Amino acid sequence: MGVKEIITVISVLLLLFPSTVKPRAVGGAQPAGGPQGGAPEGGGGGTLDVVAQFGAKADEKTDLSQPLLNAWKEACASPAPSQIVIPAGTFLLSRAALEGPCKGPVDIQVQGTIKAPPDPSHFKDDNWVIFSRIEGFTMSGGGIFDGQGALAWSKNDCHKNKKCTLFPINIRFNFLTNAYIHDITTKDSKQFNVNVLGCKNITFEHFTVSNPEHSLNTDGIHIGRSDGVTILHSEIKTGDDCISLGDGSKNVVVNGISCGPGHGISIGSLGKYKGEEPVAGIKIANCTITNTMNGVRIKSWPASYPGTASDMHFEDITMDNVSNPIIIDQQYCPWNQCDLKNPSRVKLSNISFKNIRGTAAGKEAVKIICSAGFPCEGVELADIDLTYTGPDGPAISQCSNVSPKLSGKQNPPICAAPAPTSPGGQAGPAKASPGGKASPGGKASLGATA
């Protein structure tokens, strides 16, 4: 072979095996590079398989934590787009905190099932999987985050113990910007399935939550102090609110959701903690709510701290055997753990319920109980058609401290009956705040409902 031919062969080999490909220790034991404990410097992007390249094992015994963290460090350090693949199989994950900021976009393909340790005593805090301070994050793949929460539910005493143990949330999204999560399932979480805190422009689509009806304090997706949250075409079955919005929730769109069993879709509870941020710009539409305790609900505590919630709209909602289809409750007092003598100081305004139809499992199909100190303003109900066929039927409505604008069909007749003079609140379990609320120092709230 002549010199010209040798040079040609070398050129072809360089094209096939570029210098950006880095050798890695067998089994993935060697960190991906860079300073110890931090993200590697440089990095060429591409696909990173936690099994093939980082030594993870789908045997339900070997902890996925370190291989996943090593893959994350390499991906996060790459200016070019990177993809982390968790392939088919079942993995055990003790805990994962995947943090930015990253140099480029990162995508995670979860194709397998990731299981948490079933014993809640394994966890030192209420965290299992956390994604924090990332811009341009995406996650998909059809995989499952399994919290294995049955043991935790049996130990949940938050309905009677204000200092109860806070169990881990399946997935936390903290301070993400421009994120898209789709075709992912979270199931059997020990506490909330998903908590969204401090995010801006985050979308969930074809997202599935699967918890049994008896699982306590297991909200599907909870949102707090976030701007621009969109939840589309998703199915949520759980033991608490399908979707809950805490303080600081702004510009939230929920569309095409199937909810039930559970406690419905709730804004609040609000006003329990000092320094809560306003809620504004909420649109819930084209949803089906089935066999739930509540349908669409706004709730605030009596004797509350001041706050505001405005521009909240519920439209084109189908109710199927829902106990309380439409409810505003500013005397929300689960297990009577509050002072009913003083009214809520959360001001509610610009609220609409339009084209809400279906069947109620309880006689009070519409209940609008506003604050005596700060009556609701700008409430509109249009085309309401809710049927109750129980032995004490037909359906009725109750109103207090509100003068709503009515149009279209009104079944039951809206505000035709006075509210009870001494309501006792709903007899549901109190919710614990996962990680605390706003403090005088300005620490961000987790926005948990309680």
mmCIF file with all atom_site columns, C-alpha atoms in Angstrom, residues 171-310:
data_model
loop_
_atom_site.group_PDB
_atom_site.id
_atom_site.type_symbol
_atom_site.label_atom_id
_atom_site.label_alt_id
_atom_site.label_comp_id
_atom_site.label_asym_id
_atom_site.label_entity_id
_atom_site.label_seq_id
_atom_site.pdbx_PDB_ins_code
_atom_site.Cartn_x
_atom_site.Cartn_y
_atom_site.Cartn_z
_atom_site.occupancy
_atom_site.B_iso_or_equiv
_atom_site.pdbx_formal_charge
_atom_site.auth_seq_id
_atom_site.auth_comp_id
_atom_site.auth_asym_id
_atom_site.auth_atom_id
_atom_site.pdbx_PDB_model_num
ATOM 1   C CA . ILE A 1 171 ? -40.825 14.226 41.330 1.00 0.00 ? 171 ILE A CA 1
ATOM 2   C CA . ARG A 1 172 ? -39.953 17.836 42.087 1.00 0.00 ? 172 ARG A CA 1
ATOM 3   C CA . PHE A 1 173 ? -39.429 20.416 39.348 1.00 0.00 ? 173 PHE A CA 1
ATOM 4   C CA . ASN A 1 174 ? -37.769 23.428 40.990 1.00 0.00 ? 174 ASN A CA 1
ATOM 5   C CA . PHE A 1 175 ? -36.997 26.663 39.133 1.00 0.00 ? 175 PHE A CA 1
ATOM 6   C CA . LEU A 1 176 ? -37.050 25.227 35.609 1.00 0.00 ? 176 LEU A CA 1
ATOM 7   C CA . THR A 1 177 ? -37.382 27.480 32.564 1.00 0.00 ? 177 THR A CA 1
ATOM 8   C CA . ASN A 1 178 ? -38.822 26.309 29.243 1.00 0.00 ? 178 ASN A CA 1
ATOM 9   C CA . ALA A 1 179 ? -39.386 22.665 30.176 1.00 0.00 ? 179 ALA A CA 1
ATOM 10  C CA . TYR A 1 180 ? -41.507 20.005 28.451 1.00 0.00 ? 180 TYR A CA 1
ATOM 11  C CA . ILE A 1 181 ? -42.470 16.725 30.132 1.00 0.00 ? 181 ILE A CA 1
ATOM 12  C CA . HIS A 1 182 ? -44.593 14.254 28.181 1.00 0.00 ? 182 HIS A CA 1
ATOM 13  C CA . ASP A 1 183 ? -45.468 10.552 28.025 1.00 0.00 ? 183 ASP A CA 1
ATOM 14  C CA . ILE A 1 184 ? -44.280 9.886  31.577 1.00 0.00 ? 184 ILE A CA 1
ATOM 15  C CA . THR A 1 185 ? -46.133 8.138  34.428 1.00 0.00 ? 185 THR A CA 1
ATOM 16  C CA . THR A 1 186 ? -45.833 8.705  38.151 1.00 0.00 ? 186 THR A CA 1
ATOM 17  C CA . LYS A 1 187 ? -47.517 6.167  40.388 1.00 0.00 ? 187 LYS A CA 1
ATOM 18  C CA . ASP A 1 188 ? -47.988 5.244  44.028 1.00 0.00 ? 188 ASP A CA 1
ATOM 19  C CA . SER A 1 189 ? -46.212 8.297  45.381 1.00 0.00 ? 189 SER A CA 1
ATOM 20  C CA . LYS A 1 190 ? -45.751 8.427  49.140 1.00 0.00 ? 190 LYS A CA 1
ATOM 21  C CA . GLN A 1 191 ? -46.902 12.067 49.156 1.00 0.00 ? 191 GLN A CA 1
ATOM 22  C CA . PHE A 1 192 ? -47.535 14.467 46.235 1.00 0.00 ? 192 PHE A CA 1
ATOM 23  C CA . ASN A 1 193 ? -46.766 12.896 42.865 1.00 0.00 ? 193 ASN A CA 1
ATOM 24  C CA . VAL A 1 194 ? -45.401 16.084 41.303 1.00 0.00 ? 194 VAL A CA 1
ATOM 25  C CA . ASN A 1 195 ? -44.500 19.443 42.855 1.00 0.00 ? 195 ASN A CA 1
ATOM 26  C CA . VAL A 1 196 ? -43.807 22.405 40.557 1.00 0.00 ? 196 VAL A CA 1
ATOM 27  C CA . LEU A 1 197 ? -42.069 25.305 42.314 1.00 0.00 ? 197 LEU A CA 1
ATOM 28  C CA . GLY A 1 198 ? -40.668 28.530 40.898 1.00 0.00 ? 198 GLY A CA 1
ATOM 29  C CA . CYS A 1 199 ? -40.912 27.376 37.277 1.00 0.00 ? 199 CYS A CA 1
ATOM 30  C CA . LYS A 1 200 ? -41.448 29.495 34.187 1.00 0.00 ? 200 LYS A CA 1
ATOM 31  C CA . ASN A 1 201 ? -42.987 28.055 31.023 1.00 0.00 ? 201 ASN A CA 1
ATOM 32  C CA . ILE A 1 202 ? -43.276 24.370 31.862 1.00 0.00 ? 202 ILE A CA 1
ATOM 33  C CA . THR A 1 203 ? -45.632 22.009 30.022 1.00 0.00 ? 203 THR A CA 1
ATOM 34  C CA . PHE A 1 204 ? -46.959 18.552 30.893 1.00 0.00 ? 204 PHE A CA 1
ATOM 35  C CA . GLU A 1 205 ? -48.618 16.589 28.091 1.00 0.00 ? 205 GLU A CA 1
ATOM 36  C CA . HIS A 1 206 ? -49.875 13.009 27.953 1.00 0.00 ? 206 HIS A CA 1
ATOM 37  C CA . PHE A 1 207 ? -48.788 12.764 31.565 1.00 0.00 ? 207 PHE A CA 1
ATOM 38  C CA . THR A 1 208 ? -50.216 10.030 33.788 1.00 0.00 ? 208 THR A CA 1
ATOM 39  C CA . VAL A 1 209 ? -50.708 9.935  37.554 1.00 0.00 ? 209 VAL A CA 1
ATOM 40  C CA . SER A 1 210 ? -51.814 6.633  39.072 1.00 0.00 ? 210 SER A CA 1
ATOM 41  C CA . ASN A 1 211 ? -52.434 6.407  42.818 1.00 0.00 ? 211 ASN A CA 1
ATOM 42  C CA . PRO A 1 212 ? -55.276 4.539  44.523 1.00 0.00 ? 212 PRO A CA 1
ATOM 43  C CA . GLU A 1 213 ? -58.191 6.433  46.026 1.00 0.00 ? 213 GLU A CA 1
ATOM 44  C CA . HIS A 1 214 ? -57.160 5.608  49.600 1.00 0.00 ? 214 HIS A CA 1
ATOM 45  C CA . SER A 1 215 ? -53.660 7.134  49.290 1.00 0.00 ? 215 SER A CA 1
ATOM 46  C CA . LEU A 1 216 ? -53.556 10.204 51.555 1.00 0.00 ? 216 LEU A CA 1
ATOM 47  C CA . ASN A 1 217 ? -52.057 13.573 50.569 1.00 0.00 ? 217 ASN A CA 1
ATOM 48  C CA . THR A 1 218 ? -51.034 12.369 47.116 1.00 0.00 ? 218 THR A CA 1
ATOM 49  C CA . ASP A 1 219 ? -51.936 15.332 44.871 1.00 0.00 ? 219 ASP A CA 1
ATOM 50  C CA . GLY A 1 220 ? -51.333 14.589 41.211 1.00 0.00 ? 220 GLY A CA 1
ATOM 51  C CA . ILE A 1 221 ? -49.628 17.824 40.153 1.00 0.00 ? 221 ILE A CA 1
ATOM 52  C CA . HIS A 1 222 ? -49.211 20.645 42.649 1.00 0.00 ? 222 HIS A CA 1
ATOM 53  C CA . ILE A 1 223 ? -48.170 24.095 41.418 1.00 0.00 ? 223 ILE A CA 1
ATOM 54  C CA . GLY A 1 224 ? -46.734 26.902 43.513 1.00 0.00 ? 224 GLY A CA 1
ATOM 55  C CA . ARG A 1 225 ? -45.089 30.248 42.710 1.00 0.00 ? 225 ARG A CA 1
ATOM 56  C CA . SER A 1 226 ? -44.791 29.420 39.013 1.00 0.00 ? 226 SER A CA 1
ATOM 57  C CA . ASP A 1 227 ? -45.637 31.432 35.900 1.00 0.00 ? 227 ASP A CA 1
ATOM 58  C CA . GLY A 1 228 ? -46.762 29.750 32.698 1.00 0.00 ? 228 GLY A CA 1
ATOM 59  C CA . VAL A 1 229 ? -47.705 26.165 33.613 1.00 0.00 ? 229 VAL A CA 1
ATOM 60  C CA . THR A 1 230 ? -49.609 24.133 31.005 1.00 0.00 ? 230 THR A CA 1
ATOM 61  C CA . ILE A 1 231 ? -51.123 20.678 31.586 1.00 0.00 ? 231 ILE A CA 1
ATOM 62  C CA . LEU A 1 232 ? -52.620 19.014 28.501 1.00 0.00 ? 232 LEU A CA 1
ATOM 63  C CA . HIS A 1 233 ? -54.378 15.754 27.607 1.00 0.00 ? 233 HIS A CA 1
ATOM 64  C CA . SER A 1 234 ? -53.430 13.882 30.746 1.00 0.00 ? 234 SER A CA 1
ATOM 65  C CA . GLU A 1 235 ? -54.998 11.278 33.048 1.00 0.00 ? 235 GLU A CA 1
ATOM 66  C CA . ILE A 1 236 ? -54.859 11.661 36.821 1.00 0.00 ? 236 ILE A CA 1
ATOM 67  C CA . LYS A 1 237 ? -56.133 9.121  39.352 1.00 0.00 ? 237 LYS A CA 1
ATOM 68  C CA . THR A 1 238 ? -55.204 9.707  42.966 1.00 0.00 ? 238 THR A CA 1
ATOM 69  C CA . GLY A 1 239 ? -56.328 9.988  46.587 1.00 0.00 ? 239 GLY A CA 1
ATOM 70  C CA . ASP A 1 240 ? -56.280 13.778 46.765 1.00 0.00 ? 240 ASP A CA 1
ATOM 71  C CA . ASP A 1 241 ? -56.499 16.742 44.370 1.00 0.00 ? 241 ASP A CA 1
ATOM 72  C CA . CYS A 1 242 ? -55.811 15.771 40.777 1.00 0.00 ? 242 CYS A CA 1
ATOM 73  C CA . ILE A 1 243 ? -54.323 19.227 40.229 1.00 0.00 ? 243 ILE A CA 1
ATOM 74  C CA . SER A 1 244 ? -53.814 21.788 42.987 1.00 0.00 ? 244 SER A CA 1
ATOM 75  C CA . LEU A 1 245 ? -52.646 25.379 42.694 1.00 0.00 ? 245 LEU A CA 1
ATOM 76  C CA . GLY A 1 246 ? -50.970 27.098 45.606 1.00 0.00 ? 246 GLY A CA 1
ATOM 77  C CA . ASP A 1 247 ? -50.014 30.707 46.112 1.00 0.00 ? 247 ASP A CA 1
ATOM 78  C CA . GLY A 1 248 ? -48.107 32.470 43.340 1.00 0.00 ? 248 GLY A CA 1
ATOM 79  C CA . SER A 1 249 ? -49.627 30.335 40.560 1.00 0.00 ? 249 SER A CA 1
ATOM 80  C CA . LYS A 1 250 ? -49.930 32.566 37.494 1.00 0.00 ? 250 LYS A CA 1
ATOM 81  C CA . ASN A 1 251 ? -50.950 31.987 33.876 1.00 0.00 ? 251 ASN A CA 1
ATOM 82  C CA . VAL A 1 252 ? -51.890 28.352 34.315 1.00 0.00 ? 252 VAL A CA 1
ATOM 83  C CA . VAL A 1 253 ? -53.716 26.434 31.570 1.00 0.00 ? 253 VAL A CA 1
ATOM 84  C CA . VAL A 1 254 ? -55.287 23.020 32.225 1.00 0.00 ? 254 VAL A CA 1
ATOM 85  C CA . ASN A 1 255 ? -56.974 21.462 29.193 1.00 0.00 ? 255 ASN A CA 1
ATOM 86  C CA . GLY A 1 256 ? -58.193 17.989 28.320 1.00 0.00 ? 256 GLY A CA 1
ATOM 87  C CA . ILE A 1 257 ? -57.655 16.365 31.715 1.00 0.00 ? 257 ILE A CA 1
ATOM 88  C CA . SER A 1 258 ? -59.355 13.199 32.952 1.00 0.00 ? 258 SER A CA 1
ATOM 89  C CA . CYS A 1 259 ? -59.550 13.392 36.752 1.00 0.00 ? 259 CYS A CA 1
ATOM 90  C CA . GLY A 1 260 ? -60.782 10.718 39.123 1.00 0.00 ? 260 GLY A CA 1
ATOM 91  C CA . PRO A 1 261 ? -60.796 9.208  41.599 1.00 0.00 ? 261 PRO A CA 1
ATOM 92  C CA . GLY A 1 262 ? -59.518 12.017 43.780 1.00 0.00 ? 262 GLY A CA 1
ATOM 93  C CA . HIS A 1 263 ? -60.609 15.375 45.165 1.00 0.00 ? 263 HIS A CA 1
ATOM 94  C CA . GLY A 1 264 ? -60.959 17.221 41.868 1.00 0.00 ? 264 GLY A CA 1
ATOM 95  C CA . ILE A 1 265 ? -59.133 20.315 40.607 1.00 0.00 ? 265 ILE A CA 1
ATOM 96  C CA . SER A 1 266 ? -58.457 22.901 43.339 1.00 0.00 ? 266 SER A CA 1
ATOM 97  C CA . ILE A 1 267 ? -57.115 26.404 43.656 1.00 0.00 ? 267 ILE A CA 1
ATOM 98  C CA . GLY A 1 268 ? -55.843 26.625 47.224 1.00 0.00 ? 268 GLY A CA 1
ATOM 99  C CA . SER A 1 269 ? -56.069 26.319 50.014 1.00 0.00 ? 269 SER A CA 1
ATOM 100 C CA . LEU A 1 270 ? -54.970 29.941 50.353 1.00 0.00 ? 270 LEU A CA 1
ATOM 101 C CA . GLY A 1 271 ? -54.290 32.306 53.232 1.00 0.00 ? 271 GLY A CA 1
ATOM 102 C CA . LYS A 1 272 ? -52.815 29.970 55.795 1.00 0.00 ? 272 LYS A CA 1
ATOM 103 C CA . TYR A 1 273 ? -49.287 31.379 55.655 1.00 0.00 ? 273 TYR A CA 1
ATOM 104 C CA . LYS A 1 274 ? -47.872 34.888 55.850 1.00 0.00 ? 274 LYS A CA 1
ATOM 105 C CA . GLY A 1 275 ? -46.457 36.346 52.653 1.00 0.00 ? 275 GLY A CA 1
ATOM 106 C CA . GLU A 1 276 ? -48.372 34.271 50.139 1.00 0.00 ? 276 GLU A CA 1
ATOM 107 C CA . GLU A 1 277 ? -48.180 35.571 46.568 1.00 0.00 ? 277 GLU A CA 1
ATOM 108 C CA . PRO A 1 278 ? -51.249 36.376 44.412 1.00 0.00 ? 278 PRO A CA 1
ATOM 109 C CA . VAL A 1 279 ? -52.926 33.768 42.223 1.00 0.00 ? 279 VAL A CA 1
ATOM 110 C CA . ALA A 1 280 ? -53.937 35.107 38.789 1.00 0.00 ? 280 ALA A CA 1
ATOM 111 C CA . GLY A 1 281 ? -54.723 33.988 35.258 1.00 0.00 ? 281 GLY A CA 1
ATOM 112 C CA . ILE A 1 282 ? -56.083 30.425 35.629 1.00 0.00 ? 282 ILE A CA 1
ATOM 113 C CA . LYS A 1 283 ? -57.975 28.649 32.816 1.00 0.00 ? 283 LYS A CA 1
ATOM 114 C CA . ILE A 1 284 ? -59.379 25.139 33.400 1.00 0.00 ? 284 ILE A CA 1
ATOM 115 C CA . ALA A 1 285 ? -61.231 23.781 30.341 1.00 0.00 ? 285 ALA A CA 1
ATOM 116 C CA . ASN A 1 286 ? -62.391 20.667 28.502 1.00 0.00 ? 286 ASN A CA 1
ATOM 117 C CA . CYS A 1 287 ? -61.951 18.336 31.466 1.00 0.00 ? 287 CYS A CA 1
ATOM 118 C CA . THR A 1 288 ? -63.851 15.268 32.684 1.00 0.00 ? 288 THR A CA 1
ATOM 119 C CA . ILE A 1 289 ? -64.088 14.721 36.442 1.00 0.00 ? 289 ILE A CA 1
ATOM 120 C CA . THR A 1 290 ? -65.351 11.321 37.621 1.00 0.00 ? 290 THR A CA 1
ATOM 121 C CA . ASN A 1 291 ? -66.194 9.843  41.042 1.00 0.00 ? 291 ASN A CA 1
ATOM 122 C CA . THR A 1 292 ? -64.404 12.562 42.994 1.00 0.00 ? 292 THR A CA 1
ATOM 123 C CA . MET A 1 293 ? -65.064 14.361 46.272 1.00 0.00 ? 293 MET A CA 1
ATOM 124 C CA . ASN A 1 294 ? -65.027 17.743 44.525 1.00 0.00 ? 294 ASN A CA 1
ATOM 125 C CA . GLY A 1 295 ? -65.178 18.999 40.973 1.00 0.00 ? 295 GLY A CA 1
ATOM 126 C CA . VAL A 1 296 ? -63.693 22.465 40.471 1.00 0.00 ? 296 VAL A CA 1
ATOM 127 C CA . ARG A 1 297 ? -62.913 24.265 43.699 1.00 0.00 ? 297 ARG A CA 1
ATOM 128 C CA . ILE A 1 298 ? -61.442 27.452 45.143 1.00 0.00 ? 298 ILE A CA 1
ATOM 129 C CA . LYS A 1 299 ? -60.684 27.326 48.868 1.00 0.00 ? 299 LYS A CA 1
ATOM 130 C CA . SER A 1 300 ? -59.192 29.582 51.521 1.00 0.00 ? 300 SER A CA 1
ATOM 131 C CA . TRP A 1 301 ? -58.852 29.351 55.270 1.00 0.00 ? 301 TRP A CA 1
ATOM 132 C CA . PRO A 1 302 ? -60.883 31.431 57.711 1.00 0.00 ? 302 PRO A CA 1
ATOM 133 C CA . ALA A 1 303 ? -58.881 33.747 59.981 1.00 0.00 ? 303 ALA A CA 1
ATOM 134 C CA . SER A 1 304 ? -56.336 33.836 57.175 1.00 0.00 ? 304 SER A CA 1
ATOM 135 C CA . TYR A 1 305 ? -53.470 36.088 56.233 1.00 0.00 ? 305 TYR A CA 1
ATOM 136 C CA . PRO A 1 306 ? -54.323 38.637 53.491 1.00 0.00 ? 306 PRO A CA 1
ATOM 137 C CA . GLY A 1 307 ? -54.114 37.518 49.881 1.00 0.00 ? 307 GLY A CA 1
ATOM 138 C CA . THR A 1 308 ? -55.709 37.758 46.449 1.00 0.00 ? 308 THR A CA 1
ATOM 139 C CA . ALA A 1 309 ? -56.827 35.337 43.746 1.00 0.00 ? 309 ALA A CA 1
ATOM 140 C CA . SER A 1 310 ? -58.313 36.654 40.497 1.00 0.00 ? 310 SER A CA 1
#
